[in-house]
XYZ file of C-alpha atoms in Angstrom:
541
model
C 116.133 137.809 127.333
C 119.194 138.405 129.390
C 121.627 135.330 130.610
C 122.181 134.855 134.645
C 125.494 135.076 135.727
C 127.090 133.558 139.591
C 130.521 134.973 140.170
C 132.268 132.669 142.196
C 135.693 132.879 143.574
C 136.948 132.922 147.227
C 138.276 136.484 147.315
C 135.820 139.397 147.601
C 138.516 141.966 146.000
C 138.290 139.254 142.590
C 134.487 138.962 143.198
C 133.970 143.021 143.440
C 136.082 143.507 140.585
C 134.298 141.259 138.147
C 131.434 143.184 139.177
C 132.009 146.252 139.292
C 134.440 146.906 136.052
C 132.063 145.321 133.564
C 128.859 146.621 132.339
C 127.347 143.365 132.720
C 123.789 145.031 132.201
C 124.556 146.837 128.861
C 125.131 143.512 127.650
C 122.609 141.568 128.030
C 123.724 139.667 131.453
C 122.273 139.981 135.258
C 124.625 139.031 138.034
C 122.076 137.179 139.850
C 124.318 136.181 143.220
C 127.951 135.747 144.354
C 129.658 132.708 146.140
C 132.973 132.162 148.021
C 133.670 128.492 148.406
C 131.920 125.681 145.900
C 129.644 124.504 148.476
C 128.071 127.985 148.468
C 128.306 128.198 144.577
C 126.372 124.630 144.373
C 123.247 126.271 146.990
C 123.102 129.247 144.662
C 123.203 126.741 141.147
C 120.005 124.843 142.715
C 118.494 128.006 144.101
C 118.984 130.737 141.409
C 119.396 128.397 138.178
C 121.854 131.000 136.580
C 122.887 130.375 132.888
C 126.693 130.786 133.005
C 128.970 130.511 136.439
C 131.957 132.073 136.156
C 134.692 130.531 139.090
C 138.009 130.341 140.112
C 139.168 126.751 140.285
C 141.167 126.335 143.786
C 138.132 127.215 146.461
C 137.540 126.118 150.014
C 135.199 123.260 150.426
C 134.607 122.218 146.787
C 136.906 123.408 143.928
C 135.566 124.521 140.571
C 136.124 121.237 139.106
C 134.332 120.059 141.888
C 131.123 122.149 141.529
C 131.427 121.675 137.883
C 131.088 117.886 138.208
C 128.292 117.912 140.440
C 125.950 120.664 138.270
C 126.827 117.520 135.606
C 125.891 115.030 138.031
C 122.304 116.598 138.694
C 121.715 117.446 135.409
C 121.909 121.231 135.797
C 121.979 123.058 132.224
C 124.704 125.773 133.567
C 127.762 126.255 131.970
C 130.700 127.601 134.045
C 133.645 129.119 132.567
C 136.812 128.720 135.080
C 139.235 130.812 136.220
C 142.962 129.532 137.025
C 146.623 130.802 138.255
C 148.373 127.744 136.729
C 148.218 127.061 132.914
C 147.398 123.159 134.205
C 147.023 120.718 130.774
C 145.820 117.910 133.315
C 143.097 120.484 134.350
C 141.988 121.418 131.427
C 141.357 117.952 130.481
C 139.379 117.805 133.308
C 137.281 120.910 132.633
C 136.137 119.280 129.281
C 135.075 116.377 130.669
C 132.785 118.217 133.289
C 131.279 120.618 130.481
C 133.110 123.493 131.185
C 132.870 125.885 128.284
C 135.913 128.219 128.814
C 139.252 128.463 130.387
C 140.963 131.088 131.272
C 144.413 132.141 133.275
C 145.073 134.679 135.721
C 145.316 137.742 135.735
C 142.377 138.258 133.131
C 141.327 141.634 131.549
C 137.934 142.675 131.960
C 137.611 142.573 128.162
C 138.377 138.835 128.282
C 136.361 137.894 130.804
C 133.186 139.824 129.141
C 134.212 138.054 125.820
C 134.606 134.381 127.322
C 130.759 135.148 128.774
C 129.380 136.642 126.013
C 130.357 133.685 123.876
C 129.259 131.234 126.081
C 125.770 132.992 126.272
C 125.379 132.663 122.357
C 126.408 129.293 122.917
C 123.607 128.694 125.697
C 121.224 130.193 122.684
C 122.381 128.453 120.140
C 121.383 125.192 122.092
C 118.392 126.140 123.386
C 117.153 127.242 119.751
C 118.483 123.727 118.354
C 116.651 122.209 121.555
C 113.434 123.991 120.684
C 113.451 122.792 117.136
C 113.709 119.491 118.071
C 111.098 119.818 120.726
C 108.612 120.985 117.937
C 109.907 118.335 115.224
C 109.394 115.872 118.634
C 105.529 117.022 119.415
C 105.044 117.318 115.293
C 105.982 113.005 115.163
C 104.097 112.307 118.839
C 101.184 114.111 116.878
C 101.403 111.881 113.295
C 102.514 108.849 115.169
C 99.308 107.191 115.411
C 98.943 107.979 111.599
C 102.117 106.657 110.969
C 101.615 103.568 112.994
C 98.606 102.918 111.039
C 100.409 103.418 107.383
C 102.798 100.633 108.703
C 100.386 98.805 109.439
C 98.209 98.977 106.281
C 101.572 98.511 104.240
C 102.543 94.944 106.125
C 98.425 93.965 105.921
C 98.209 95.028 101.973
C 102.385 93.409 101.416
C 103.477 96.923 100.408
C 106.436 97.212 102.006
C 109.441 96.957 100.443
C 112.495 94.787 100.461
C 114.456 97.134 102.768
C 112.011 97.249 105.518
C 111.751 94.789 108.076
C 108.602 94.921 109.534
C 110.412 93.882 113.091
C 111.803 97.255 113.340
C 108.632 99.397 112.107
C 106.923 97.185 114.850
C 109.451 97.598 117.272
C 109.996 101.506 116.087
C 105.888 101.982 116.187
C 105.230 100.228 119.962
C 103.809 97.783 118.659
C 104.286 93.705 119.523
C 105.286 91.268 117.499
C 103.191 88.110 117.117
C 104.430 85.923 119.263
C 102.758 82.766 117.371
C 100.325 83.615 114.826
C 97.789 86.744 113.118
C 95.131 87.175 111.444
C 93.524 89.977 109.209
C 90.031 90.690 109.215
C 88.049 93.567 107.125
C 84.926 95.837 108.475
C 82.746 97.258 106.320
C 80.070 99.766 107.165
C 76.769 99.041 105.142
C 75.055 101.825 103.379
C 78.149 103.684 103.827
C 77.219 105.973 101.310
C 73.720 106.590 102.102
C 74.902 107.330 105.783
C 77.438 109.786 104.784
C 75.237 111.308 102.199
C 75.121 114.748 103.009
C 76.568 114.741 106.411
C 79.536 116.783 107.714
C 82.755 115.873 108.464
C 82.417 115.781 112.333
C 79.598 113.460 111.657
C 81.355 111.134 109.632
C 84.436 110.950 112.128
C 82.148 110.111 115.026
C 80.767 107.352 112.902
C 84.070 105.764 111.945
C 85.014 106.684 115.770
C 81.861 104.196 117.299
C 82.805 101.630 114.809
C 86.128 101.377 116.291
C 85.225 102.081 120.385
C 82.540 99.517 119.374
C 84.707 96.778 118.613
C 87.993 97.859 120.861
C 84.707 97.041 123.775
C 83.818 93.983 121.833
C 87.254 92.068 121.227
C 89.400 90.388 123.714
C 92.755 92.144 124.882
C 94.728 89.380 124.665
C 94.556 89.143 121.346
C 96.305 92.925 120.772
C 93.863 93.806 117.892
C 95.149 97.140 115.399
C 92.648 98.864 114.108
C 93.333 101.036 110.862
C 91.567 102.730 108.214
C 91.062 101.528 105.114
C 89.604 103.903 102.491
C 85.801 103.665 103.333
C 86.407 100.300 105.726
C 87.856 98.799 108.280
C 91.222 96.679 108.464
C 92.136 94.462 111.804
C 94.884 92.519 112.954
C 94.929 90.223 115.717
C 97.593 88.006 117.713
C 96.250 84.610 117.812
C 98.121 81.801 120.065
C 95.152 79.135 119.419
C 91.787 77.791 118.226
C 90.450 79.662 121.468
C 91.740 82.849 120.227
C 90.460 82.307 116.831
C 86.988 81.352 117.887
C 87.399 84.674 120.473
C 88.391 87.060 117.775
C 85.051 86.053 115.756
C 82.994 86.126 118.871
C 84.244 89.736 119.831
C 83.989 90.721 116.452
C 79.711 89.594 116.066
C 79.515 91.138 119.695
C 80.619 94.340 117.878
C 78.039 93.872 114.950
C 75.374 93.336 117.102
C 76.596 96.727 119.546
C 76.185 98.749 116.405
C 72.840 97.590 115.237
C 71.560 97.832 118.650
C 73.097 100.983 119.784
C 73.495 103.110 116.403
C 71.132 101.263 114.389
C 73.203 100.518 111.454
C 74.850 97.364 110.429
C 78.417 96.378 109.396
C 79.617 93.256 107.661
C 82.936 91.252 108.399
C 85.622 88.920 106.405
C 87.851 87.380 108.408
C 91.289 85.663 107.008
C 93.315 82.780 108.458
C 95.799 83.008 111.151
C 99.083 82.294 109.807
C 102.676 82.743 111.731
C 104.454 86.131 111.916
C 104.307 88.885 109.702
C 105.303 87.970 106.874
C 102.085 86.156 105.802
C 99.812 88.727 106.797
C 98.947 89.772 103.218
C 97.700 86.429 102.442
C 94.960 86.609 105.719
C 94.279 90.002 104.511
C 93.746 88.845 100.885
C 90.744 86.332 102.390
C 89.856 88.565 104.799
C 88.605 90.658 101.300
C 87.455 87.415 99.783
C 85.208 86.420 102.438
C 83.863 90.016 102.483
C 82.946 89.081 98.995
C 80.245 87.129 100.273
C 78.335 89.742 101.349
C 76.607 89.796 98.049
C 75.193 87.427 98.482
C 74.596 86.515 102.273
C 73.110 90.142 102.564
C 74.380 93.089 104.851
C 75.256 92.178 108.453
C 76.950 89.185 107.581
C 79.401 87.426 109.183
C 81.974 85.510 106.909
C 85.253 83.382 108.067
C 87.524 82.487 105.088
C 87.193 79.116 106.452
C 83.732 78.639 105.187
C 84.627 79.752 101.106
C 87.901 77.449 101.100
C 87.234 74.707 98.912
C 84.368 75.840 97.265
C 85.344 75.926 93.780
C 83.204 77.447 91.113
C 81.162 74.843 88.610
C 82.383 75.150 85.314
C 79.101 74.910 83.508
C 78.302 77.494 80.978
C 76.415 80.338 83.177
C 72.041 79.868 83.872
C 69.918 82.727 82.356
C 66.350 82.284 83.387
C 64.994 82.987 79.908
C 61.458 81.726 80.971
C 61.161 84.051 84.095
C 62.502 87.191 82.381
C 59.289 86.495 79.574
C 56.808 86.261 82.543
C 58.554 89.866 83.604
C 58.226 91.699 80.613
C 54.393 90.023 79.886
C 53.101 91.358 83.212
C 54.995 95.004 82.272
C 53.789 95.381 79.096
C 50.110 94.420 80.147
C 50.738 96.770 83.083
C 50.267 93.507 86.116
C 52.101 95.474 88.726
C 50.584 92.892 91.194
C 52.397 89.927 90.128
C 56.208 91.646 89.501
C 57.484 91.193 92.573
C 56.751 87.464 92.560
C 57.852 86.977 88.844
C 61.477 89.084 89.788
C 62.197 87.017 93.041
C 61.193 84.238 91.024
C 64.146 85.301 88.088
C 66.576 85.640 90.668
C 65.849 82.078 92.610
C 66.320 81.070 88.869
C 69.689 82.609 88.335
C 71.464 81.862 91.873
C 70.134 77.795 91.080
C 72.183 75.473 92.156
C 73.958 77.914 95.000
C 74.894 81.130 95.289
C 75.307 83.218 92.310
C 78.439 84.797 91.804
C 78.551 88.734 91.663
C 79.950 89.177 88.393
C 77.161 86.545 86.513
C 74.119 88.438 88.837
C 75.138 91.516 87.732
C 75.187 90.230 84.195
C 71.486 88.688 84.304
C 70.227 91.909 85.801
C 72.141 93.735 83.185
C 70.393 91.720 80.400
C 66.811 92.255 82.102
C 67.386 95.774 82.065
C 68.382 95.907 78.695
C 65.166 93.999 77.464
C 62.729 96.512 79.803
C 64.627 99.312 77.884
C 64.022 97.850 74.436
C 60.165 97.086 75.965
C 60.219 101.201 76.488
C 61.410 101.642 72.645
C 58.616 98.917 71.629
C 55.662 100.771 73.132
C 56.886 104.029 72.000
C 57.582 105.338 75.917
C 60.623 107.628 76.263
C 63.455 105.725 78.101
C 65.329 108.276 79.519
C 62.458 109.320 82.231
C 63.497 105.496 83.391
C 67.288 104.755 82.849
C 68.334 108.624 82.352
C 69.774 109.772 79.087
C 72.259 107.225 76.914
C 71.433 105.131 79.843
C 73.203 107.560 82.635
C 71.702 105.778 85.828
C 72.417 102.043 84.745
C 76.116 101.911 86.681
C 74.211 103.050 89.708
C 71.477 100.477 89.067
C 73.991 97.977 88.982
C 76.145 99.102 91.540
C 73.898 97.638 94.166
C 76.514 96.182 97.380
C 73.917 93.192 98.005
C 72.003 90.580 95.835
C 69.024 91.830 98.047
C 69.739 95.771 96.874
C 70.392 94.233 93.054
C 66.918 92.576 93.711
C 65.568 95.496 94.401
C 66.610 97.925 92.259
C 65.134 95.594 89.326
C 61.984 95.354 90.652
C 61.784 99.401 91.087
C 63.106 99.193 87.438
C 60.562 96.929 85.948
C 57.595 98.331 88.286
C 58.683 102.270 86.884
C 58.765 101.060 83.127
C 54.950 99.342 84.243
C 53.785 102.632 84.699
C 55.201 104.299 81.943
C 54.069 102.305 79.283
C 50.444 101.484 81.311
C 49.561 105.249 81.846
C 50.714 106.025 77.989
C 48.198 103.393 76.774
C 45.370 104.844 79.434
C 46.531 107.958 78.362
C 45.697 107.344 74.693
C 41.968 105.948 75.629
C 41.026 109.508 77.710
C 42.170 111.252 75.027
C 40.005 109.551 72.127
C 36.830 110.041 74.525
C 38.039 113.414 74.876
C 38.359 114.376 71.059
C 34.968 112.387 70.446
C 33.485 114.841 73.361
C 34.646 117.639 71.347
C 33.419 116.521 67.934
C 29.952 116.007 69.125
C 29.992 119.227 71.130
C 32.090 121.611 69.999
C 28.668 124.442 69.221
C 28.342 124.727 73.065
C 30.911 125.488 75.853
C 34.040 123.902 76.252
C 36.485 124.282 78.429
C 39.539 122.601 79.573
C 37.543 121.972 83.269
C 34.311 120.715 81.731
C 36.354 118.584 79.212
C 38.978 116.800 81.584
C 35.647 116.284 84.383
C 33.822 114.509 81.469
C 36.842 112.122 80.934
C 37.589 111.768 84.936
C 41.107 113.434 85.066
C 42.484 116.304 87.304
C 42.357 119.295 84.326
C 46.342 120.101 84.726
C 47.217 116.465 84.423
C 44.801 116.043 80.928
C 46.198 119.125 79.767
C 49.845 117.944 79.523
C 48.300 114.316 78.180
C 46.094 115.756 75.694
C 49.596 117.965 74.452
C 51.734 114.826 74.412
C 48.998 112.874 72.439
C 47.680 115.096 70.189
C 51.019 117.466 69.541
C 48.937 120.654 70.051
C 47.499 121.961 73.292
C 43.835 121.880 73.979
C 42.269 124.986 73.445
C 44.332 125.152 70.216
C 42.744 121.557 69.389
C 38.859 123.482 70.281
C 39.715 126.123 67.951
C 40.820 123.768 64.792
C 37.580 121.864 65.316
C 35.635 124.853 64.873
C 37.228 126.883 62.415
C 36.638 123.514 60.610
C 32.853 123.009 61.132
C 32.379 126.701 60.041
C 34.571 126.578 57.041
C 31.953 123.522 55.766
C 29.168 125.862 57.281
C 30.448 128.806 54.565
C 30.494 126.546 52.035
C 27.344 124.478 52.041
C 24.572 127.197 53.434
C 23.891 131.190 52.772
C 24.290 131.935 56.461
C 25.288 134.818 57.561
C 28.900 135.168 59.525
C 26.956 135.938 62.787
C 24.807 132.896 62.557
C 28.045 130.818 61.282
C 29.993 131.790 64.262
C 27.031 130.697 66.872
C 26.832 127.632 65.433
C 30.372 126.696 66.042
C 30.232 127.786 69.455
C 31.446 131.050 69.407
C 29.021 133.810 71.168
C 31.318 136.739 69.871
C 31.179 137.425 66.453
C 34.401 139.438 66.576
C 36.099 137.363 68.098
C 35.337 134.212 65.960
C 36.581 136.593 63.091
C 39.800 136.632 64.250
C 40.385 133.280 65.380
C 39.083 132.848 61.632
C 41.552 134.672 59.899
C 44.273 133.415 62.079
C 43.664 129.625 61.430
C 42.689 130.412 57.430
C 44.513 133.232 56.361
C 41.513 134.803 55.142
C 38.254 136.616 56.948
C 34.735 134.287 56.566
C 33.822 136.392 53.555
C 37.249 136.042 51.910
C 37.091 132.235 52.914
C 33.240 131.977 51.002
C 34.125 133.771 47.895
C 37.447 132.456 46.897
C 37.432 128.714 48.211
C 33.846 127.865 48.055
C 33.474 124.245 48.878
C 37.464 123.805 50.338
C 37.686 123.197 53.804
C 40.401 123.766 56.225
C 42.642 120.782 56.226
């Protein structure tokens, strides 16, 4: 891109020759205008914007000095190299003040003149390139300063920061205020974060994180100059707080946003709230309750609504932990005897036991419903039922079991537990009984036709569901089973009457002669005749 140049000097002979006796175009520059007097020179600056002027000092009207410190005055980026008669210290003292870039005396050679202006145009690049750069490095902050801001933030909420930074500064450096009396932290939490995240795509799960925050930005007073950051899967807030009023306001604002989100987006979110405390420097400490009281949810369920406030004082008994032996028996009775009706009763009943007095602590309801799950595995071992189709293998899907954000969720994964292991062990032992009518069906009827549909009708199951039961019980599949029975009935036929093979296969219920020589010789070893002459009496075991 070529630089503009404005020759100005009050003589046209000067002004022609600069002109004409340098190829201004074959290097790089276009002599965009010419002016006579500085007044002239200064229309042309604010008309034509040229890069470089190149003047004579002493002008009529304004002087190059003159012009010089008015482009500086109004902020024009031209530079102007000057032209003088008199080597002048005083003004060329003056010319650096006013930004002038070169100086140079009468009479100048053309190849001076091109050189001054060719160095002042790599000059002009030079800065515009370094100007650019910090442009970009400028939009590149603008563009992480919100994520910046919110680091800060975190860091003075969590007491990360370290002993070199004053928080006064990264407030001041961030836009944010200082608290002029007191602040206090408060936490957010999404319920069924997982669950709503499950499978959806990143858009998705910004827009959710986005309403959470519109939500309560609509909900919350601004007065009180509530932050909002991120943190991890929740929420972290800080407010300003000048009074009770404000305190009461930021909880208010805060259950106004609960209720938003339930109402308008139809999930729920839970919130801990720490004490106000004054400045910055304590803010870790509300932060720290603001967590605590979120710790409540557990028990108080999702949606909650905790102030620290409420937990202070509250000091854990010292008593050795409750277990509510009698409650778990009544469980694992009803399981084992396959009462499905009366589990949900007996498990609400085990955790009212284990919360007695107040409020169970997560760590010892976790525990209990550890210990319960334990004893319906061992139930599983007991009654021969495989417990992997419950708790996965080596007990793989216990941590998520446990894992449960609520008592209420705990609650309820237990009861699923207890109700699955119900039906295991209950449809093994019903399982058993169809299976002894059905081998006492086959005994007394294996000469005529049986099939796996006549068979599993007899007994009242679907066919495909007693086939898989009969395998399981009997370790052999069913038409295998049909086959042993009768191979068996006409190896004692062989034995204990003359008949022939014909008449030995019909009895045993198999129309085909051929065909019952095969199956024959396949259970046996041996054909019917073999089978009658060497073994006699034996029958197939």
């Amino acid at each position: 891109m070529s630089m503009k140049l404005l020759i100005v000097d009050d003589e046209e002979d000067v002004r022609n020759g600069i002109r004409g006796m340098i190829d201004w175009e074959g290097n790089g520059i276009e002599v965009c205008g010419e002016a006579e007097d500085g007044l002239q020179a200064l229309a042309l600056v604010r008309a034509a914007l040229p890069d470089i002027l190149l003047m004579d000092i002493r002008m009529p009207e304004l002087n190059g000095l003159q012009v010089a410190e008015a482009m500086r005055a109004e902020g024009h980026g031209s530079k102007a190299i000057l032209l003088s008669g008199y080597d002048d210290f005083a003004f060329a003292q003056q010319a650096l003040k006013f930004g002038v870039s070169e100086y140079l005396l009468k009479p100048c050679m053309p190849e001076e003149i091109l050189a001054a202006v060719l160095k002042t145009a790599e000059l002009i690049r030079e800065e515009r390139a370094q100007r650019d750069k910090y442009a970009g490095l400028q939009t590149m902050l603008d563009s992480q300063m919100p994520f910046l801001r919110e680091r800060f933030l975190l860091k003075c909420l969590r007491g990360e920061l370290s002993p070199a930074e004053d928080p006064r500064e990264g407030f001041a450096l961030y836009g944010m205020a200082l608290p002029p009396l007191e602040a206090a932290a408060a936490i957010v939490r999404i319920d069924d974060y997982g669950a709503l995240c499950g499978g959806a795509k990143d858009p998705d799960i910004a827009y959710l994180r986005f309403s959470v925050r519109s939500a309560a930005e609509r909900s919350l007073d601004a007065r009180l100059a509530v932050a909002i950051v991120d943190d991890q899967d929740d929420f972290a807030l800080m407010a300003h707080l000048a009074s009770e009023e404000d305190e009461a306001a930021f909880a208010e604002g805060l259950s106004r946003m609960q209720e938003a989100l339930r109402a308008q987006l139809g999930f729920t979110a839970s919130v801990g709230i720490g004490r106000a405390y004054p400045g910055t420097g304590r803010l870790r400490r509300s932060y720290a309750e603001a967590r605590q009281a979120m710790e409540a949810r557990f028990a108080r369920g999702d949606g909650c609504l905790v102030r620290y406030e409420e937990l202070s004082g509250e000091e854990p008994e010292q008593a050795a932990p409750n277990y509510p032996f009698t409650e778990e028996k009544q469980i694992l009775h009803s399981v084992k005897n396959g009462h499905h009706a009366a589990l949900e009763r007996q498990v609400d009943a085990f955790f009212e036991a284990l919360a007695a007095p107040g409020s169970p602590s997560k760590d010892h309801a976790v525990r209990c419903c550890m210990a319960l799950l334990l004893s319906l595995y061992h139930l599983c071992l007991e009654t021969r039922s495989n417990p992997d189709d419950v708790f996965g293998r080596g007990l793989a899907s216990i941590d998520a079991l446990l894992g449960a954000p609520t008592l209420r969720q705990l609650k309820e994964n237990a009861l699923r537990t207890a109700d699955e292991v119900c039906r295991k062990i209950n449809s093994r032992k019903s399982g058993h009984k169809t299976v002894e009518q059905a081998v006492a069906f086959i005994e007394a009827n294996y000469a005529g036709e049986l099939t796996l549909d006549i068979v599993a009708n007899r007994v009242y199951v679907n066919p495909n569901y007693f086939c898989l039961l009969f395998k399981q019980a009997m370790g052999v599949n069913f038409i295998d089973y049909v086959h042993k029975v009768r191979i068996g009935k006409a190896c004692e036929g062989l034995s204990a009457h003359p008949y022939k093979t014909y008449e030995i296969a019909a009895k045993v219920g198999y129309a085909n002669e051929k065909y019952f020589c095969q199956i024959f010789k396949k259970l046996t070893g041996l054909t019917p005749s073999q089978y009658r002459d060497r073994f006699g009496g034996a029958a197939l075991g």
